[in-house]
């Protein structure tokens, strides 16, 4: 492990993270982590732990982490959608070239409903953007 440890450690949770201050300046020279806050990236909430008041530097570090985390999650969302497009193409190829009648009977209605729902939302959202003049 590197000798240069970060000042803060963020244990990722479902909607954010638990924030720990990393301490190696103790008699045993062990790595100690003191939880200082819990953050929620969905609503931007930062809750200090215990009776502690977060310092300006702690708040700055937490806000910087939250900005970076939100950007990472947004990138993942787009990547997931691009993968969905790939899966749709692979599903089309499977239906055309490999699927048996029994397999198609098993999934056709579910696929058609999901595709209809997606198409309806996409068409409506595109129309809204065109009416506002900010999309193509």
CSV table of C-alpha atoms in Angstrom, one decimal:
chain,number,residue,atom,x,y,z
A,1,UNK,CA,0.0,0.0,0.0
A,2,UNK,CA,1.3,3.5,-0.9
A,3,UNK,CA,2.6,5.7,1.9
A,4,UNK,CA,0.5,8.6,0.6
A,5,UNK,CA,-3.0,7.9,1.8
A,6,UNK,CA,-5.9,10.2,1.0
A,7,UNK,CA,-7.2,12.5,3.7
A,8,UNK,CA,-10.7,11.2,3.2
A,9,UNK,CA,-12.2,7.9,2.2
A,10,UNK,CA,-15.7,7.6,0.6
A,11,UNK,CA,-17.4,4.3,1.1
A,12,UNK,CA,-19.9,4.2,-1.7
A,13,UNK,CA,-23.5,3.4,-0.8
A,14,UNK,CA,-26.7,3.2,-2.7
A,15,UNK,CA,-27.4,6.9,-3.0
A,16,UNK,CA,-24.1,8.4,-1.9
A,17,UNK,CA,-21.4,7.5,0.5
A,18,UNK,CA,-20.2,7.3,4.1
A,19,UNK,CA,-17.3,9.8,4.5
A,20,UNK,CA,-14.3,8.9,6.7
A,21,UNK,CA,-11.3,11.0,7.7
A,22,UNK,CA,-8.2,8.8,7.3
A,23,UNK,CA,-5.7,9.0,10.2
A,24,UNK,CA,-2.3,7.4,10.3
A,25,UNK,CA,-0.8,9.8,12.9
A,26,UNK,CA,-1.3,7.6,16.0
A,27,UNK,CA,0.9,5.7,18.3
A,28,UNK,CA,0.4,2.3,16.7
A,29,UNK,CA,0.9,3.8,13.2
A,30,UNK,CA,-2.3,2.0,12.1
A,31,UNK,CA,-4.7,3.3,9.6
A,32,UNK,CA,-7.8,4.6,11.4
A,33,UNK,CA,-10.9,5.8,9.7
A,34,UNK,CA,-13.3,8.1,11.6
A,35,UNK,CA,-16.7,8.5,10.0
A,36,UNK,CA,-17.4,12.2,9.7
A,37,UNK,CA,-20.5,12.3,7.4
A,38,UNK,CA,-23.0,10.6,5.2
A,39,UNK,CA,-23.8,12.1,1.8
A,40,UNK,CA,-26.7,11.6,-0.6
A,41,UNK,CA,-25.9,12.4,-4.2
A,42,UNK,CA,-29.6,12.2,-5.2
A,43,UNK,CA,-30.6,15.2,-3.1
A,44,UNK,CA,-27.2,16.8,-2.3
A,45,UNK,CA,-27.7,16.3,1.5
A,46,UNK,CA,-24.6,16.2,3.7
A,47,UNK,CA,-25.1,15.0,7.3
A,48,UNK,CA,-22.3,15.2,9.8
A,49,UNK,CA,-21.9,12.3,12.1
A,50,UNK,CA,-22.2,12.6,15.9
A,51,UNK,CA,-21.9,16.0,17.4
A,52,UNK,CA,-19.2,17.1,14.9
A,53,UNK,CA,-19.3,20.3,12.8
A,54,UNK,CA,-17.7,19.8,9.4
A,55,UNK,CA,-14.9,22.1,8.6
A,56,UNK,CA,-14.7,24.2,5.5
A,57,UNK,CA,-12.0,21.9,4.1
A,58,UNK,CA,-14.1,18.8,4.9
A,59,UNK,CA,-17.1,20.3,3.2
A,60,UNK,CA,-15.1,21.3,0.1
A,61,UNK,CA,-13.7,17.8,-0.2
A,62,UNK,CA,-17.1,16.3,0.2
A,63,UNK,CA,-18.7,18.6,-2.4
A,64,UNK,CA,-15.8,17.9,-4.9
A,65,UNK,CA,-16.4,14.1,-4.4
A,66,UNK,CA,-20.1,14.6,-4.9
A,67,UNK,CA,-19.6,16.5,-8.2
A,68,UNK,CA,-17.2,13.8,-9.5
A,69,UNK,CA,-19.5,11.0,-8.4
A,70,UNK,CA,-22.5,12.6,-10.1
A,71,UNK,CA,-20.5,12.9,-13.3
A,72,UNK,CA,-19.4,9.2,-13.1
A,73,UNK,CA,-23.0,8.1,-12.5
A,74,UNK,CA,-24.2,10.1,-15.5
A,75,UNK,CA,-21.5,8.5,-17.7
A,76,UNK,CA,-22.6,5.1,-16.6
A,77,UNK,CA,-26.2,5.9,-17.4
A,78,UNK,CA,-25.3,6.8,-21.0
A,79,UNK,CA,-23.1,3.7,-21.3
A,80,UNK,CA,-26.0,1.5,-20.0
A,81,UNK,CA,-28.3,3.0,-22.7
A,82,UNK,CA,-25.7,2.4,-25.4
A,83,UNK,CA,-25.4,-1.2,-24.2
A,84,UNK,CA,-29.2,-1.5,-24.4
A,85,UNK,CA,-29.1,-0.4,-28.1
A,86,UNK,CA,-26.5,-3.2,-28.7
A,87,UNK,CA,-28.7,-5.7,-26.9
A,88,UNK,CA,-31.6,-4.6,-29.0
A,89,UNK,CA,-29.6,-5.2,-32.1
A,90,UNK,CA,-28.4,-8.6,-30.9
A,91,UNK,CA,-32.0,-9.5,-30.0
A,92,UNK,CA,-33.1,-8.6,-33.5
A,93,UNK,CA,-30.4,-10.8,-35.0
A,94,UNK,CA,-31.3,-13.6,-32.6
A,95,UNK,CA,-35.0,-13.3,-33.5
A,96,UNK,CA,-34.2,-13.3,-37.2
A,97,UNK,CA,-31.6,-16.0,-37.4
A,98,UNK,CA,-31.7,-18.3,-34.4
A,99,UNK,CA,-34.9,-18.1,-32.4
A,100,UNK,CA,-37.3,-21.0,-32.5
A,101,UNK,CA,-41.0,-20.5,-32.7
A,102,UNK,CA,-41.4,-21.6,-29.1
A,103,UNK,CA,-38.7,-19.1,-28.0
A,104,UNK,CA,-40.4,-16.3,-29.9
A,105,UNK,CA,-43.8,-17.2,-28.4
A,106,UNK,CA,-42.2,-16.9,-25.0
A,107,UNK,CA,-40.8,-13.4,-25.4
A,108,UNK,CA,-42.6,-11.6,-28.3
A,109,UNK,CA,-45.4,-10.0,-26.3
A,110,UNK,CA,-43.0,-8.7,-23.6
A,111,UNK,CA,-40.6,-7.3,-26.2
A,112,UNK,CA,-43.4,-5.7,-28.2
A,113,UNK,CA,-44.9,-4.0,-25.1
A,114,UNK,CA,-41.4,-2.8,-23.9
A,115,UNK,CA,-40.6,-1.5,-27.3
A,116,UNK,CA,-44.0,0.2,-27.7
A,117,UNK,CA,-43.5,1.9,-24.3
A,118,UNK,CA,-40.0,3.1,-25.1
A,119,UNK,CA,-41.0,4.3,-28.5
A,120,UNK,CA,-44.0,6.3,-27.1
A,121,UNK,CA,-41.7,8.0,-24.5
A,122,UNK,CA,-39.0,8.8,-27.0
A,123,UNK,CA,-41.4,10.2,-29.6
A,124,UNK,CA,-43.2,12.3,-26.9
A,125,UNK,CA,-39.8,13.6,-25.5
A,126,UNK,CA,-38.5,14.4,-29.0
A,127,UNK,CA,-41.7,16.3,-29.9
A,128,UNK,CA,-41.4,18.3,-26.7
A,129,UNK,CA,-37.8,19.2,-27.5
A,130,UNK,CA,-38.8,20.2,-31.1
A,131,UNK,CA,-41.6,22.4,-29.8
A,132,UNK,CA,-39.2,24.1,-27.4
A,133,UNK,CA,-36.7,24.5,-30.3
A,134,UNK,CA,-33.8,22.8,-28.5
A,135,UNK,CA,-33.6,19.4,-30.1
A,136,UNK,CA,-33.3,17.7,-33.4
